[in-house]
PDB file of C-alpha atoms in Angstrom:
ATOM      1  CA  UNK A   1     128.162-105.730  74.569  1.00 60.00           C
ATOM      2  CA  UNK A   2     125.128-104.859  73.068  1.00 65.00           C
ATOM      3  CA  UNK A   3     121.611-106.365  74.222  1.00 68.00           C
ATOM      4  CA  UNK A   4     120.998-108.560  71.054  1.00 80.00           C
ATOM      5  CA  UNK A   5     124.551-109.774  71.233  1.00 87.00           C
ATOM      6  CA  UNK A   6     124.048-111.038  74.428  1.00 87.00           C
ATOM      7  CA  UNK A   7     121.304-112.482  74.113  1.00 90.00           C
ATOM      8  CA  UNK A   8     122.542-114.510  71.009  1.00 92.00           C
ATOM      9  CA  UNK A   9     125.638-115.267  72.926  1.00 92.00           C
ATOM     10  CA  UNK A  10     123.262-116.955  75.727  1.00 93.00           C
ATOM     11  CA  UNK A  11     121.367-118.954  73.182  1.00 94.00           C
ATOM     12  CA  UNK A  12     124.446-120.118  71.898  1.00 94.00           C
ATOM     13  CA  UNK A  13     125.449-121.650  75.214  1.00 93.00           C
ATOM     14  CA  UNK A  14     121.966-123.578  75.936  1.00 95.00           C
ATOM     15  CA  UNK A  15     123.391-126.512  74.004  1.00 94.00           C
ATOM     16  CA  UNK A  16     126.618-126.618  76.908  1.00 93.00           C
ATOM     17  CA  UNK A  17     124.218-125.727  79.549  1.00 94.00           C
ATOM     18  CA  UNK A  18     121.827-128.514  78.901  1.00 94.00           C
ATOM     19  CA  UNK A  19     124.714-130.821  78.753  1.00 93.00           C
ATOM     20  CA  UNK A  20     126.005-129.705  81.914  1.00 93.00           C
ATOM     21  CA  UNK A  21     122.822-129.785  83.684  1.00 92.00           C
ATOM     22  CA  UNK A  22     122.242-133.463  82.701  1.00 93.00           C
ATOM     23  CA  UNK A  23     125.960-134.192  83.750  1.00 88.00           C
ATOM     24  CA  UNK A  24     124.550-132.935  86.910  1.00 89.00           C
ATOM     25  CA  UNK A  25     121.045-134.387  87.222  1.00 89.00           C
ATOM     26  CA  UNK A  26     121.171-137.544  85.217  1.00 88.00           C
ATOM     27  CA  UNK A  27     117.398-136.578  83.869  1.00 89.00           C
ATOM     28  CA  UNK A  28     116.841-134.648  81.204  1.00 90.00           C
ATOM     29  CA  UNK A  29     113.513-132.838  82.431  1.00 92.00           C
ATOM     30  CA  UNK A  30     115.400-131.653  85.853  1.00 92.00           C
ATOM     31  CA  UNK A  31     118.082-130.654  83.261  1.00 93.00           C
ATOM     32  CA  UNK A  32     115.521-128.534  81.053  1.00 95.00           C
ATOM     33  CA  UNK A  33     114.085-127.038  84.409  1.00 95.00           C
ATOM     34  CA  UNK A  34     117.691-126.163  85.640  1.00 95.00           C
ATOM     35  CA  UNK A  35     118.977-124.724  82.389  1.00 96.00           C
ATOM     36  CA  UNK A  36     115.110-122.724  82.093  1.00 96.00           C
ATOM     37  CA  UNK A  37     116.189-121.305  85.771  1.00 96.00           C
ATOM     38  CA  UNK A  38     119.745-120.457  84.939  1.00 96.00           C
ATOM     39  CA  UNK A  39     118.439-118.330  81.815  1.00 96.00           C
ATOM     40  CA  UNK A  40     115.444-116.707  83.664  1.00 96.00           C
ATOM     41  CA  UNK A  41     118.497-116.119  86.619  1.00 96.00           C
ATOM     42  CA  UNK A  42     120.881-114.801  84.120  1.00 95.00           C
ATOM     43  CA  UNK A  43     118.318-112.304  82.153  1.00 93.00           C
ATOM     44  CA  UNK A  44     116.972-110.732  85.384  1.00 94.00           C
ATOM     45  CA  UNK A  45     120.988-110.211  86.599  1.00 93.00           C
ATOM     46  CA  UNK A  46     122.068-109.256  82.789  1.00 90.00           C
ATOM     47  CA  UNK A  47     123.183-105.957  84.179  1.00 90.00           C
ATOM     48  CA  UNK A  48     125.691-107.616  86.505  1.00 91.00           C
ATOM     49  CA  UNK A  49     127.586-109.455  83.620  1.00 89.00           C
ATOM     50  CA  UNK A  50     130.740-107.299  82.987  1.00 87.00           C
ATOM     51  CA  UNK A  51     132.021-106.973  79.475  1.00 85.00           C
ATOM     52  CA  UNK A  52     134.824-108.712  78.499  1.00 85.00           C
ATOM     53  CA  UNK A  53     134.624-111.619  81.146  1.00 88.00           C
ATOM     54  CA  UNK A  54     133.625-114.957  80.453  1.00 91.00           C
ATOM     55  CA  UNK A  55     130.065-115.370  79.821  1.00 91.00           C
ATOM     56  CA  UNK A  56     130.365-119.234  79.500  1.00 92.00           C
ATOM     57  CA  UNK A  57     131.784-119.489  83.040  1.00 92.00           C
ATOM     58  CA  UNK A  58     129.664-116.848  84.165  1.00 94.00           C
ATOM     59  CA  UNK A  59     126.552-118.974  83.001  1.00 94.00           C
ATOM     60  CA  UNK A  60     128.035-122.342  84.269  1.00 94.00           C
ATOM     61  CA  UNK A  61     128.583-120.837  87.642  1.00 94.00           C
ATOM     62  CA  UNK A  62     124.837-119.909  87.742  1.00 95.00           C
ATOM     63  CA  UNK A  63     123.663-123.208  86.768  1.00 94.00           C
ATOM     64  CA  UNK A  64     125.926-125.097  89.202  1.00 94.00           C
ATOM     65  CA  UNK A  65     124.792-122.668  92.022  1.00 93.00           C
ATOM     66  CA  UNK A  66     120.788-123.321  91.642  1.00 94.00           C
ATOM     67  CA  UNK A  67     121.453-127.151  91.130  1.00 93.00           C
ATOM     68  CA  UNK A  68     123.285-127.369  94.475  1.00 91.00           C
ATOM     69  CA  UNK A  69     120.557-124.712  96.004  1.00 91.00           C
ATOM     70  CA  UNK A  70     117.731-127.652  94.597  1.00 88.00           C
ATOM     71  CA  UNK A  71     119.871-130.666  95.914  1.00 87.00           C
ATOM     72  CA  UNK A  72     119.863-128.628  99.510  1.00 84.00           C
ATOM     73  CA  UNK A  73     116.126-127.733  99.298  1.00 84.00           C
ATOM     74  CA  UNK A  74     115.512-131.073  98.021  1.00 80.00           C
ATOM     75  CA  UNK A  75     117.012-132.525 101.218  1.00 80.00           C
ATOM     76  CA  UNK A  76     114.407-131.716 103.463  1.00 80.00           C
ATOM     77  CA  UNK A  77     111.364-132.707 101.200  1.00 76.00           C
ATOM     78  CA  UNK A  78     110.083-136.222 100.975  1.00 75.00           C
ATOM     79  CA  UNK A  79     109.531-137.339  97.275  1.00 74.00           C
ATOM     80  CA  UNK A  80     106.391-138.921  97.085  1.00 78.00           C
ATOM     81  CA  UNK A  81     104.314-138.834  94.215  1.00 78.00           C
ATOM     82  CA  UNK A  82     102.143-142.207  94.693  1.00 82.00           C
ATOM     83  CA  UNK A  83     101.044-140.792  98.287  1.00 81.00           C
ATOM     84  CA  UNK A  84     102.785-143.366  99.897  1.00 81.00           C
ATOM     85  CA  UNK A  85     104.288-141.551 102.629  1.00 79.00           C
ATOM     86  CA  UNK A  86     101.254-139.585 103.060  1.00 80.00           C
ATOM     87  CA  UNK A  87      99.163-142.258 103.690  1.00 80.00           C
ATOM     88  CA  UNK A  88     100.907-143.559 106.746  1.00 84.00           C
ATOM     89  CA  UNK A  89     101.094-139.795 108.427  1.00 81.00           C
ATOM     90  CA  UNK A  90      98.271-139.666 110.898  1.00 79.00           C
ATOM     91  CA  UNK A  91      97.233-137.007 113.462  1.00 75.00           C
ATOM     92  CA  UNK A  92      95.301-137.566 117.210  1.00 70.00           C
ATOM     93  CA  UNK A  93      91.691-136.183 116.621  1.00 69.00           C
ATOM     94  CA  UNK A  94      91.657-132.739 117.916  1.00 66.00           C
ATOM     95  CA  UNK A  95      87.885-132.628 119.181  1.00 78.00           C
ATOM     96  CA  UNK A  96      88.824-133.142 123.012  1.00 79.00           C
ATOM     97  CA  UNK A  97      91.404-130.002 122.854  1.00 76.00           C
ATOM     98  CA  UNK A  98      88.969-128.239 121.323  1.00 79.00           C
ATOM     99  CA  UNK A  99      86.329-128.886 123.733  1.00 82.00           C
ATOM    100  CA  UNK A 100      88.995-128.405 126.381  1.00 80.00           C
ATOM    101  CA  UNK A 101      90.076-125.017 125.059  1.00 82.00           C
ATOM    102  CA  UNK A 102      86.563-123.723 124.661  1.00 85.00           C
ATOM    103  CA  UNK A 103      85.593-124.844 128.395  1.00 85.00           C
ATOM    104  CA  UNK A 104      88.859-122.721 129.403  1.00 85.00           C
ATOM    105  CA  UNK A 105      88.085-119.800 127.296  1.00 86.00           C
ATOM    106  CA  UNK A 106      84.639-119.916 129.159  1.00 89.00           C
ATOM    107  CA  UNK A 107      85.896-120.286 132.392  1.00 88.00           C
ATOM    108  CA  UNK A 108      88.311-117.909 132.066  1.00 88.00           C
ATOM    109  CA  UNK A 109      85.833-115.370 131.002  1.00 90.00           C
ATOM    110  CA  UNK A 110      84.296-115.931 134.490  1.00 91.00           C
ATOM    111  CA  UNK A 111      87.199-114.746 136.191  1.00 91.00           C
ATOM    112  CA  UNK A 112      87.362-111.083 137.607  1.00 91.00           C
ATOM    113  CA  UNK A 113      89.648-108.814 135.195  1.00 87.00           C
ATOM    114  CA  UNK A 114      92.608-108.389 137.465  1.00 90.00           C
ATOM    115  CA  UNK A 115      92.789-112.285 138.149  1.00 92.00           C
ATOM    116  CA  UNK A 116      92.438-113.005 134.418  1.00 90.00           C
ATOM    117  CA  UNK A 117      94.960-110.591 133.306  1.00 88.00           C
ATOM    118  CA  UNK A 118      97.704-111.490 135.691  1.00 91.00           C
ATOM    119  CA  UNK A 119      97.103-115.377 135.042  1.00 91.00           C
ATOM    120  CA  UNK A 120      97.376-114.787 131.317  1.00 88.00           C
ATOM    121  CA  UNK A 121     100.449-112.406 131.725  1.00 90.00           C
ATOM    122  CA  UNK A 122     102.069-115.208 133.913  1.00 90.00           C
ATOM    123  CA  UNK A 123     100.943-118.627 132.643  1.00 86.00           C
ATOM    124  CA  UNK A 124     100.005-117.848 129.051  1.00 81.00           C
ATOM    125  CA  UNK A 125     102.702-115.084 127.971  1.00 83.00           C
ATOM    126  CA  UNK A 126     105.198-116.471 130.233  1.00 85.00           C
ATOM    127  CA  UNK A 127     105.982-112.811 131.906  1.00 88.00           C
ATOM    128  CA  UNK A 128     107.794-113.020 135.197  1.00 92.00           C
ATOM    129  CA  UNK A 129     105.846-112.096 138.407  1.00 94.00           C
ATOM    130  CA  UNK A 130     108.269-109.062 138.373  1.00 93.00           C
ATOM    131  CA  UNK A 131     107.424-108.027 134.371  1.00 90.00           C
ATOM    132  CA  UNK A 132     103.664-108.661 135.123  1.00 90.00           C
ATOM    133  CA  UNK A 133     103.436-106.389 137.903  1.00 92.00           C
ATOM    134  CA  UNK A 134     105.224-103.955 136.106  1.00 90.00           C
ATOM    135  CA  UNK A 135     102.448-103.809 133.348  1.00 88.00           C
ATOM    136  CA  UNK A 136      99.652-103.910 135.905  1.00 88.00           C
ATOM    137  CA  UNK A 137     101.303-101.129 137.689  1.00 90.00           C
ATOM    138  CA  UNK A 138     100.754-102.777 141.134  1.00 94.00           C
ATOM    139  CA  UNK A 139     103.468-104.938 143.607  1.00 95.00           C
ATOM    140  CA  UNK A 140     105.175-108.646 142.913  1.00 95.00           C
ATOM    141  CA  UNK A 141     103.071-109.547 145.908  1.00 96.00           C
ATOM    142  CA  UNK A 142     100.170-108.871 144.287  1.00 96.00           C
ATOM    143  CA  UNK A 143     100.573-110.298 141.042  1.00 94.00           C
ATOM    144  CA  UNK A 144     101.211-113.617 142.925  1.00 96.00           C
ATOM    145  CA  UNK A 145      98.405-113.281 144.893  1.00 96.00           C
ATOM    146  CA  UNK A 146      96.158-112.968 141.736  1.00 95.00           C
ATOM    147  CA  UNK A 147      97.985-115.625 139.728  1.00 94.00           C
ATOM    148  CA  UNK A 148      97.290-117.912 142.659  1.00 94.00           C
ATOM    149  CA  UNK A 149      93.591-116.788 143.317  1.00 94.00           C
ATOM    150  CA  UNK A 150      92.848-117.013 139.498  1.00 93.00           C
ATOM    151  CA  UNK A 151      94.654-120.610 139.361  1.00 91.00           C
ATOM    152  CA  UNK A 152      92.216-121.987 142.481  1.00 91.00           C
ATOM    153  CA  UNK A 153      88.899-120.136 141.054  1.00 91.00           C
ATOM    154  CA  UNK A 154      89.457-121.370 137.416  1.00 88.00           C
ATOM    155  CA  UNK A 155      90.007-124.794 138.906  1.00 87.00           C
ATOM    156  CA  UNK A 156      86.624-124.690 140.900  1.00 89.00           C
ATOM    157  CA  UNK A 157      85.125-123.066 137.755  1.00 87.00           C
ATOM    158  CA  UNK A 158      85.971-126.196 135.801  1.00 84.00           C
ATOM    159  CA  UNK A 159      85.315-128.540 138.528  1.00 81.00           C
ATOM    160  CA  UNK A 160      88.661-129.900 138.568  1.00 70.00           C
ATOM    161  CA  UNK A 161      91.464-131.005 141.299  1.00 65.00           C
ATOM    162  CA  UNK A 162      94.340-129.902 139.836  1.00 59.00           C
ATOM    163  CA  UNK A 163      95.595-128.348 136.100  1.00 56.00           C
ATOM    164  CA  UNK A 164      96.240-132.138 134.846  1.00 55.00           C
ATOM    165  CA  UNK A 165      92.489-132.367 135.394  1.00 51.00           C
ATOM    166  CA  UNK A 166      91.842-129.755 132.950  1.00 49.00           C
ATOM    167  CA  UNK A 167      93.955-130.214 130.078  1.00 48.00           C
ATOM    168  CA  UNK A 168      97.361-131.992 129.262  1.00 43.00           C
ATOM    169  CA  UNK A 169     100.487-130.007 131.415  1.00 39.00           C
ATOM    170  CA  UNK A 170     102.250-129.787 127.907  1.00 37.00           C
ATOM    171  CA  UNK A 171      99.435-128.145 126.291  1.00 42.00           C
ATOM    172  CA  UNK A 172      98.570-125.599 129.055  1.00 44.00           C
ATOM    173  CA  UNK A 173     100.750-123.403 130.134  1.00 42.00           C
ATOM    174  CA  UNK A 174      97.790-121.157 132.300  1.00 42.00           C
ATOM    175  CA  UNK A 175      96.296-123.757 134.287  1.00 42.00           C
ATOM    176  CA  UNK A 176      99.754-125.370 135.310  1.00 42.00           C
ATOM    177  CA  UNK A 177     102.421-123.409 137.096  1.00 43.00           C
ATOM    178  CA  UNK A 178     104.318-120.444 136.607  1.00 41.00           C
TER     179      UNK A 178
END
């Protein structure tokens, strides 16, 4: 089938495609969008259409699959044209978190390199003592000692009694126990 013949056959199918799209979406605008998406996909994949097969069935299959893909995508979305739902969403202020994080970063800079490295590997990166020891090229006991000393020194620098005084436990892996 030549390109012109294929294009003409597809164009003749547009009214039937639109009717089918409307029967699925029940909305003229959505139906037009669905047909447009179908035509774009068909044109892009026209080399995959096999001559002698049913063009109408091929186009309707593309349209149907496109519709159900959109339905699945829309289930995860919230329609909120007026912004009412968005207006109900609130986010806690982040200033305290930001100040605490900067204080933590400044305090970490005051630790000896080996202590900071061990604390970050075990506390922040979540590595085991064994993995951290392998990375640092030292014994597991040395890493445990460095992490413990780093925690104690970090708390002293930040003038805190325990890690929960520094930041909330669920947001801090560094100062809390590994």
